[in-house]
mmCIF file of C-alpha atoms in Angstrom:
data_model
loop_
_atom_site.group_PDB
_atom_site.id
_atom_site.type_symbol
_atom_site.label_atom_id
_atom_site.label_comp_id
_atom_site.label_asym_id
_atom_site.label_seq_id
_atom_site.Cartn_x
_atom_site.Cartn_y
_atom_site.Cartn_z
ATOM 1 C CA LEU A 1 1.256 17.654 -6.398
ATOM 2 C CA GLU A 2 1.014 20.252 -8.987
ATOM 3 C CA GLU A 3 -2.565 21.288 -7.831
ATOM 4 C CA ARG A 4 -1.023 21.387 -4.156
ATOM 5 C CA LYS A 5 1.177 24.637 -4.878
ATOM 6 C CA SER A 6 -2.258 26.636 -5.020
ATOM 7 C CA ALA A 7 -3.540 25.217 -1.851
ATOM 8 C CA GLN A 8 -3.751 26.611 1.570
ATOM 9 C CA ALA A 9 -0.478 25.199 3.719
ATOM 10 C CA GLU A 10 -3.133 25.101 6.766
ATOM 11 C CA GLU A 11 -5.010 22.298 4.275
ATOM 12 C CA SER A 12 -2.499 20.405 2.987
ATOM 13 C CA TYR A 13 0.779 19.052 4.125
ATOM 14 C CA VAL A 14 2.402 19.504 0.591
ATOM 15 C CA ALA A 15 1.134 23.007 0.291
ATOM 16 C CA GLY A 16 2.937 23.663 3.803
ATOM 17 C CA LEU A 17 6.173 22.230 2.499
ATOM 18 C CA TYR A 18 5.958 24.363 -0.701
ATOM 19 C CA ALA A 19 5.371 27.260 1.563
ATOM 20 C CA LYS A 20 8.357 26.880 3.530
ATOM 21 C CA GLY A 21 10.458 26.593 0.348
ATOM 22 C CA LEU A 22 13.437 24.539 -1.141
ATOM 23 C CA ASN A 23 15.507 24.119 2.145
ATOM 24 C CA LYS A 24 12.883 22.471 3.891
ATOM 25 C CA ILE A 25 12.020 20.152 1.215
ATOM 26 C CA LEU A 26 15.679 19.369 0.780
ATOM 27 C CA GLU A 27 15.757 18.586 4.670
ATOM 28 C CA LYS A 28 12.851 16.491 4.453
ATOM 29 C CA VAL A 29 14.154 14.336 1.478
ATOM 30 C CA GLY A 30 17.587 14.134 3.350
ATOM 31 C CA GLU A 31 15.685 13.105 6.815
ATOM 32 C CA GLU A 32 13.824 10.642 4.779
ATOM 33 C CA ALA A 33 17.392 9.289 2.818
ATOM 34 C CA ASN A 34 18.773 8.690 6.475
ATOM 35 C CA GLU A 35 15.503 7.234 7.482
ATOM 36 C CA THR A 36 15.395 4.707 4.623
ATOM 37 C CA ILE A 37 19.388 4.085 5.176
ATOM 38 C CA LEU A 38 18.729 3.130 8.819
ATOM 39 C CA ALA A 39 15.489 1.126 7.938
ATOM 40 C CA ALA A 40 17.541 -1.011 5.375
ATOM 41 C CA LYS A 41 20.670 -1.407 7.615
ATOM 42 C CA ASP A 42 18.277 -2.761 10.729
ATOM 43 C CA HIS A 43 16.470 -5.281 7.541
ATOM 44 C CA GLN A 44 16.400 -8.716 9.136
ATOM 45 C CA GLY A 45 14.845 -10.522 6.669
ATOM 46 C CA SER A 46 11.288 -10.167 8.434
ATOM 47 C CA GLU A 47 7.777 -9.216 7.117
ATOM 48 C CA GLU A 48 8.459 -6.291 9.963
ATOM 49 C CA THR A 49 11.837 -4.922 8.868
ATOM 50 C CA LYS A 50 10.537 -5.288 5.373
ATOM 51 C CA ASN A 51 7.663 -3.469 5.768
ATOM 52 C CA GLN A 52 9.878 -0.501 7.427
ATOM 53 C CA VAL A 53 12.311 -0.307 4.227
ATOM 54 C CA ILE A 54 9.058 -0.121 2.131
ATOM 55 C CA HIS A 55 7.552 2.351 4.313
ATOM 56 C CA GLU A 56 10.349 4.739 4.564
ATOM 57 C CA THR A 57 11.567 4.041 1.012
ATOM 58 C CA ALA A 58 7.743 5.343 -0.045
ATOM 59 C CA ASP A 59 8.610 8.301 2.253
ATOM 60 C CA LEU A 60 11.741 9.276 0.384
ATOM 61 C CA TRP A 61 10.353 8.742 -3.325
ATOM 62 C CA PHE A 62 7.216 11.121 -2.199
ATOM 63 C CA HIS A 63 9.410 13.796 -0.811
ATOM 64 C CA THR A 64 11.925 13.672 -3.892
ATOM 65 C CA LEU A 65 8.585 14.046 -6.025
ATOM 66 C CA VAL A 66 7.692 17.149 -3.834
ATOM 67 C CA MET A 67 11.195 18.583 -4.293
ATOM 68 C CA LEU A 68 11.034 17.948 -8.191
ATOM 69 C CA SER A 69 7.615 19.619 -8.398
ATOM 70 C CA TYR A 70 8.625 22.258 -6.488
ATOM 71 C CA MET A 71 11.572 22.909 -9.102
ATOM 72 C CA ASP A 72 9.105 22.632 -11.991
ATOM 73 C CA LEU A 73 10.760 19.105 -12.766
ATOM 74 C CA LYS A 74 8.529 16.141 -14.143
ATOM 75 C CA PRO A 75 9.256 12.929 -12.503
ATOM 76 C CA GLU A 76 9.070 11.598 -16.291
ATOM 77 C CA GLN A 77 12.419 13.837 -17.299
ATOM 78 C CA VAL A 78 14.146 11.336 -14.226
ATOM 79 C CA LEU A 79 12.413 8.544 -15.805
ATOM 80 C CA GLU A 80 14.096 9.229 -19.325
ATOM 81 C CA GLU A 81 17.256 9.808 -17.921
ATOM 82 C CA LEU A 82 17.223 6.391 -16.272
ATOM 83 C CA GLU A 83 16.125 4.601 -19.260
ATOM 84 C CA LYS A 84 19.320 6.361 -21.250
ATOM 85 C CA ARG A 85 21.534 4.986 -18.518
ATOM 86 C CA PHE A 86 20.034 1.491 -18.823
ATOM 87 C CA ASN A 87 20.538 1.731 -22.575
ATOM 88 C CA ILE A 88 24.234 2.018 -22.463
ATOM 89 C CA SER A 89 26.367 -0.094 -19.970
ATOM 90 C CA GLY A 90 27.270 1.204 -16.352
ATOM 91 C CA ILE A 91 31.266 1.744 -17.288
ATOM 92 C CA ALA A 92 30.369 3.621 -20.603
ATOM 93 C CA GLU A 93 27.861 6.065 -18.960
ATOM 94 C CA GLN A 94 30.319 6.914 -16.113
ATOM 95 C CA ALA A 95 32.747 7.104 -18.591
ATOM 96 C CA SER A 96 30.606 9.910 -20.514
ATOM 97 C CA ARG A 97 30.347 11.555 -17.225
ATOM 98 C CA GLN A 98 33.764 12.350 -16.989
ATOM 99 C CA THR A 99 34.473 13.942 -20.107
#
């Protein structure tokens, strides 16, 4: 994704998103989140609906990675935060955010 920042918008979907700015990227994240929710809601246990949930989740994760990259954040930073959360109980983690 970092390499795409300097690519021509006409040559790369990601470069096109970067060129349109953060609001467009956030719009895509929201759109993909909604599509993921709808796919999950419609999931009936069939291979088709499982694949739809996987497809939409991949789109959501991809556009979230684009957002992070646009803001010069690394996926590793998010993974570090998740690791911190898994090292303490959920109740303790929530309490730490309230203070």
